[in-house]
CSV table of N, CA and C in Angstrom, one decimal:
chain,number,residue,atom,x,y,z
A,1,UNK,N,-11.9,97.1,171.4
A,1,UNK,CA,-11.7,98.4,170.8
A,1,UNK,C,-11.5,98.3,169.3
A,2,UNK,N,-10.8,97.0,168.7
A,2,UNK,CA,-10.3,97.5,167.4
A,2,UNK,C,-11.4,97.0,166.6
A,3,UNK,N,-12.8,96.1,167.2
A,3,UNK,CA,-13.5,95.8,166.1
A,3,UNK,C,-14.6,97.0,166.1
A,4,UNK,N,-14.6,98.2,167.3
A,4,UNK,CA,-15.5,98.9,167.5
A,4,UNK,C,-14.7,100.3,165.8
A,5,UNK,N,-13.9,100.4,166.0
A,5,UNK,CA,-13.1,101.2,164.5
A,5,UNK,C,-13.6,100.7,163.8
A,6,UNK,N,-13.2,99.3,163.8
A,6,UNK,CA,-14.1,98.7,162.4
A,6,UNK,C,-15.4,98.8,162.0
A,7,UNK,N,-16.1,98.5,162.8
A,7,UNK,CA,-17.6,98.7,163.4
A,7,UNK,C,-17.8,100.6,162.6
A,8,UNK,N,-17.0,101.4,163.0
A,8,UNK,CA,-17.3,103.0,162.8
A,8,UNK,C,-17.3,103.2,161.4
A,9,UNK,N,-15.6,102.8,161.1
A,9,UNK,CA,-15.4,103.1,159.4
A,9,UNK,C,-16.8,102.3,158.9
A,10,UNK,N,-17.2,101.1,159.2
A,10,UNK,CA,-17.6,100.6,158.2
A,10,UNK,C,-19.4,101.3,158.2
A,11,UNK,N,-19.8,101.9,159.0
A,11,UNK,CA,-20.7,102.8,159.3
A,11,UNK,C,-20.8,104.5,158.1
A,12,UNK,N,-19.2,104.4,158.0
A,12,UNK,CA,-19.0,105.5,157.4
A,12,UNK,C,-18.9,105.1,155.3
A,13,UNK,N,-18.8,103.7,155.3
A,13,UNK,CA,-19.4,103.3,154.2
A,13,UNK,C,-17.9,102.7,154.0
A,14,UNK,N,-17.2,102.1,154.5
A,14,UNK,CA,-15.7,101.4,154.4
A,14,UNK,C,-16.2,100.1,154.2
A,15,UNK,N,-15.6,99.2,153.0
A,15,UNK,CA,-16.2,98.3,152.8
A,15,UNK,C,-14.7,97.2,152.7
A,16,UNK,N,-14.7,95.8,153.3
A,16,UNK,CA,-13.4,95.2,152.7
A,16,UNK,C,-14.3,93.7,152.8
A,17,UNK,N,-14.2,93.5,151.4
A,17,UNK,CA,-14.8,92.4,150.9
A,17,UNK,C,-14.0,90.9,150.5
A,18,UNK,N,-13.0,90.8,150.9
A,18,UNK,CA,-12.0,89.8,150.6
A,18,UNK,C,-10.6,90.8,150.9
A,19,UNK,N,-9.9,89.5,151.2
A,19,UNK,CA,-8.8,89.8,152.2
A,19,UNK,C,-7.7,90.4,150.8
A,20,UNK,N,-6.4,91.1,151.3
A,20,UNK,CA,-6.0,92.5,150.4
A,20,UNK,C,-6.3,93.6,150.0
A,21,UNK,N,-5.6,94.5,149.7
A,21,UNK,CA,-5.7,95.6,149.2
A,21,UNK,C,-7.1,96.0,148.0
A,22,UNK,N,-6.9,95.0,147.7
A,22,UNK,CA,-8.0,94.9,146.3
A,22,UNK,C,-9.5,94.7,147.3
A,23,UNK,N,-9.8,94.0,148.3
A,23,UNK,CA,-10.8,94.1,148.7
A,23,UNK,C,-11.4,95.1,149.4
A,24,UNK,N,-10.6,96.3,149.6
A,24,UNK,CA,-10.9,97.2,150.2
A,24,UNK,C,-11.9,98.2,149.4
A,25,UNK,N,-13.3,99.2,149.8
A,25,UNK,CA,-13.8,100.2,149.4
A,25,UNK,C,-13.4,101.1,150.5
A,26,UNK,N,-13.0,102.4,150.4
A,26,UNK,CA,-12.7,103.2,150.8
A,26,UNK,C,-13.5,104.9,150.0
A,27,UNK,N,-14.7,104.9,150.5
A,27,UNK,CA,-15.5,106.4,149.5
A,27,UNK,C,-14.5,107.3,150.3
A,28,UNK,N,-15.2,108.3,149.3
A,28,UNK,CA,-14.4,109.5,149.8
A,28,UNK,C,-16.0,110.3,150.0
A,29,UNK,N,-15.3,111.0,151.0
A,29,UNK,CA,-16.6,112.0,151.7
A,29,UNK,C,-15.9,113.6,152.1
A,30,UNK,N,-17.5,114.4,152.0
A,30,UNK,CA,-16.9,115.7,152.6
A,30,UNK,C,-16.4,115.2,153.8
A,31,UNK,N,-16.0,116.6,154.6
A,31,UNK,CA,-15.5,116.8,156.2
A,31,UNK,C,-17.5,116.2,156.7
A,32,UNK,N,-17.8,115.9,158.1
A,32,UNK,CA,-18.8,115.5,158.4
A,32,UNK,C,-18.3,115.7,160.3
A,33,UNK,N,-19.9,115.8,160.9
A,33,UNK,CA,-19.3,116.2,162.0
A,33,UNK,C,-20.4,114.7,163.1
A,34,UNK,N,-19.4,114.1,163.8
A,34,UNK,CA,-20.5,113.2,164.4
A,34,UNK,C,-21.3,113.0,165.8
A,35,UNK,N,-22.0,113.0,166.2
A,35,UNK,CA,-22.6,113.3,167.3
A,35,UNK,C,-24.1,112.4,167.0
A,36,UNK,N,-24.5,112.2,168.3
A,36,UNK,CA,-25.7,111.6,168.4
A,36,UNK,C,-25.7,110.4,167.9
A,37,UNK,N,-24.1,109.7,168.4
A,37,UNK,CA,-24.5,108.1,168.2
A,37,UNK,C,-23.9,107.5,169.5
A,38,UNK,N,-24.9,106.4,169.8
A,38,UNK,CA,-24.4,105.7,171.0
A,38,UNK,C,-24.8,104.2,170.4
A,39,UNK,N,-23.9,103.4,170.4
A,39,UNK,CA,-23.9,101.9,169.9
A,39,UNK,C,-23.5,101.2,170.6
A,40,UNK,N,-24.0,99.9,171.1
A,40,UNK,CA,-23.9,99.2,172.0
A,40,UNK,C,-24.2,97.4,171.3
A,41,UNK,N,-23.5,96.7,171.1
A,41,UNK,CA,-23.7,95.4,170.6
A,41,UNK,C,-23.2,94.6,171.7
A,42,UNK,N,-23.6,93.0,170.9
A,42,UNK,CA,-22.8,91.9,171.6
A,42,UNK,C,-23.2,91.1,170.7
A,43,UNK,N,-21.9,90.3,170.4
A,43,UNK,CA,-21.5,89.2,169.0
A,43,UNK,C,-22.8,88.3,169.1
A,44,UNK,N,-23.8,88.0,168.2
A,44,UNK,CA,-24.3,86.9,167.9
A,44,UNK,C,-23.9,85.4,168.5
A,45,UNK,N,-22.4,85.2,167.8
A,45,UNK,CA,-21.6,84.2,168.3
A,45,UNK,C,-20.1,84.1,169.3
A,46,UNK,N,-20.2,83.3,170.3
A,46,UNK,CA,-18.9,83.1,170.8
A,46,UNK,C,-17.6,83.8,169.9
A,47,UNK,N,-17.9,82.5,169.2
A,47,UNK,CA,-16.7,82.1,168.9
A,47,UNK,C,-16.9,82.6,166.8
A,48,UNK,N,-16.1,83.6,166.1
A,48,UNK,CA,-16.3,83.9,165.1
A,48,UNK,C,-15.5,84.1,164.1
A,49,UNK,N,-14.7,83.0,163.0
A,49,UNK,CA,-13.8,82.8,162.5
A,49,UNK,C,-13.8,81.6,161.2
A,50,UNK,N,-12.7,81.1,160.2
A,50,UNK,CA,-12.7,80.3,159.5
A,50,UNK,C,-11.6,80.1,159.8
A,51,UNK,N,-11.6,78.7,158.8
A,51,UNK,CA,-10.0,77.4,158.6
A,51,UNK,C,-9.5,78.2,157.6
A,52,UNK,N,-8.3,78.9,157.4
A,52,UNK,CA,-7.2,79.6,156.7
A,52,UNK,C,-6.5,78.2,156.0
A,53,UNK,N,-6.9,76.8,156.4
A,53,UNK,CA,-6.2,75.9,155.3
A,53,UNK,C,-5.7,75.9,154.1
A,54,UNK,N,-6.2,77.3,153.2
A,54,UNK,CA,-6.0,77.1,152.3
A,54,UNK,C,-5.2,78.4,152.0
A,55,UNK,N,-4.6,78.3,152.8
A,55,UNK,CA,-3.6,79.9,152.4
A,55,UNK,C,-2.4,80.1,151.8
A,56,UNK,N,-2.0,80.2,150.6
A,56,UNK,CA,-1.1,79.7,149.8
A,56,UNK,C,0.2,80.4,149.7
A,57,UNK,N,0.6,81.7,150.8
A,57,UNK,CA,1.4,82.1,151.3
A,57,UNK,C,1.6,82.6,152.3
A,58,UNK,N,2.5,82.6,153.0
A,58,UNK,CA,2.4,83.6,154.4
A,58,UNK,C,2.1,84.7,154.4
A,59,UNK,N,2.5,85.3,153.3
A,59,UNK,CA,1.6,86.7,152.8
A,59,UNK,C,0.0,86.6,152.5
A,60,UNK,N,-0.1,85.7,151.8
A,60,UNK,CA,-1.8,85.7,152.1
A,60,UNK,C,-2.3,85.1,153.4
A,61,UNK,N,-1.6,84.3,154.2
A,61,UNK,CA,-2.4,84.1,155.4
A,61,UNK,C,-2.2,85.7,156.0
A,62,UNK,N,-1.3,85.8,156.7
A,62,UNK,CA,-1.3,87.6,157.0
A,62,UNK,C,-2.7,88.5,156.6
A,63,UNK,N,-2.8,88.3,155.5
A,63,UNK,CA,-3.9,89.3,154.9
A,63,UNK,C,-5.0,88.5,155.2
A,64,UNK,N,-4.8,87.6,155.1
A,64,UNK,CA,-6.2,86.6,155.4
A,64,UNK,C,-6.7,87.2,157.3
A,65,UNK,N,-5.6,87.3,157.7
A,65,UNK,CA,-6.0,87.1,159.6
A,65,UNK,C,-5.9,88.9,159.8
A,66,UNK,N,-6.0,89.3,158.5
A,66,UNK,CA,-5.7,90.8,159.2
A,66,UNK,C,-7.5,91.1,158.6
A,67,UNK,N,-8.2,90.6,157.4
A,67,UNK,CA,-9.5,90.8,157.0
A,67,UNK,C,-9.9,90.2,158.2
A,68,UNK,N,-9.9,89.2,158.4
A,68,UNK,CA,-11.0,88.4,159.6
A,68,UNK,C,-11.2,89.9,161.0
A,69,UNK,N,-10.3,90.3,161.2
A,69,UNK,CA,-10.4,91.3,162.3
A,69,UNK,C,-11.1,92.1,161.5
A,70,UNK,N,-11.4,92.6,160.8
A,70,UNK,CA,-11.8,93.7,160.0
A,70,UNK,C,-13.4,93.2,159.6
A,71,UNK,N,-13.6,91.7,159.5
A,71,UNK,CA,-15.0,91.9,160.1
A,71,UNK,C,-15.6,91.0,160.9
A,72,UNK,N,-14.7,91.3,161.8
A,72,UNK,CA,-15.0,90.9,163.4
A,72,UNK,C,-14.9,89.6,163.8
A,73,UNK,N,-13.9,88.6,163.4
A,73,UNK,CA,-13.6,87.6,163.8
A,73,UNK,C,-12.9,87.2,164.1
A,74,UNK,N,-12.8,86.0,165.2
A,74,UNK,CA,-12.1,86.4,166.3
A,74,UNK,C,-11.3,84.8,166.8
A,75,UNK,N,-11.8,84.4,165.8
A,75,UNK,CA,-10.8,82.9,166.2
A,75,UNK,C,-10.4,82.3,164.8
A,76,UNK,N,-9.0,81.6,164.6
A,76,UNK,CA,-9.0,81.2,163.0
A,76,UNK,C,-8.1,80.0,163.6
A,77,UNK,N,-8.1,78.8,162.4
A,77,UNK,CA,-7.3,77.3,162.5
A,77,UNK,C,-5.9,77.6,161.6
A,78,UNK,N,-5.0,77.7,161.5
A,78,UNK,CA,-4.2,77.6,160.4
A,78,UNK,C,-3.4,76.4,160.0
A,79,UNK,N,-3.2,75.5,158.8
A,79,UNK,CA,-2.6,74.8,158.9
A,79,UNK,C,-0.9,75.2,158.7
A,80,UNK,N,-0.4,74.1,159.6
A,80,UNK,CA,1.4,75.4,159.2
A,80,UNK,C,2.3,74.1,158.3
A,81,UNK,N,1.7,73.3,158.1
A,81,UNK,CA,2.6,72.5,157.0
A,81,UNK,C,2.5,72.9,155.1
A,82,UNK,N,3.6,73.5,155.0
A,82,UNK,CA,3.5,74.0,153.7
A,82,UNK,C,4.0,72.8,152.2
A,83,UNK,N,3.3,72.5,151.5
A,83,UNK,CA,3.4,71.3,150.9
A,83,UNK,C,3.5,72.3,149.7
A,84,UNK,N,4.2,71.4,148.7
A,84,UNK,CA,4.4,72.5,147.2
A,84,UNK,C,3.6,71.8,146.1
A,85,UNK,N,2.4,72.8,145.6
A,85,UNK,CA,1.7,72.6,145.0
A,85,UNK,C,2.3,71.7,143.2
A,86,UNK,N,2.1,70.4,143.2
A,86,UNK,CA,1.9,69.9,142.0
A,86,UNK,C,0.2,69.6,141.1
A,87,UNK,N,-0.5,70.4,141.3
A,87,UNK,CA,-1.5,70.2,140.5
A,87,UNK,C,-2.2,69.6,141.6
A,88,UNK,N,-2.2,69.0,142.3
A,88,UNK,CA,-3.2,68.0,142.3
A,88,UNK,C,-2.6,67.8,144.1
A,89,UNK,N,-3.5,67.1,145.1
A,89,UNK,CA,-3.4,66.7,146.2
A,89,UNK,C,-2.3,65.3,146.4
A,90,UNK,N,-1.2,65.7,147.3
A,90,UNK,CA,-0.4,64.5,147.3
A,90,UNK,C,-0.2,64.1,148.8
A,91,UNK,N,-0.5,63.3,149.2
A,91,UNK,CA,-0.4,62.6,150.7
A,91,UNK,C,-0.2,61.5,151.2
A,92,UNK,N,1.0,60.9,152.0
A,92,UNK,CA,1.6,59.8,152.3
A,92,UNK,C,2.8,59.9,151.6
């Protein structure tokens, strides 16, 4: 049900192009009245999602996993070890 909303607004010209507030288009339109649509899909793929590895706060993963629903995907990896960025990759 919640990707079929997404599916409508974005019919109605709703656009979110990267994850946050900033990626959102939202037109503005008269009142409009709708009728005479019947839509019927099925996903391309199973399985539809990315690796959030690189998510550099919990607040951007959040926003990251709230866009992926917004355009219709439906599986994500997260890594949950949070390492503090020095410039550069440190491991071992």
């Amino acid at each position: 049900m919640l990707f079929a909303v997404y599916d409508f607004l974005e019919r109605l010209g709703v656009k979110w192009l990267h994850p946050g507030l900033g990626g959102e288009t939202i037109p503005r339109r008269a009142p409009f009245l709708i009728s005479g649509w019947n839509v019927m899909e099925t996903a391309s793929f199973r399985y539809r999602g990315v690796d959030i590895e690189g998510a550099y706060t919990p607040r951007h993963a959040k926003a990251m996993v709230d866009w992926m629903a917004k355009k219709k995907m439906n599986h994500f990896f997260m890594q949950l070890v949070v390492l503090p960025f020095r410039g550069a990759a440190e491991l071992g």
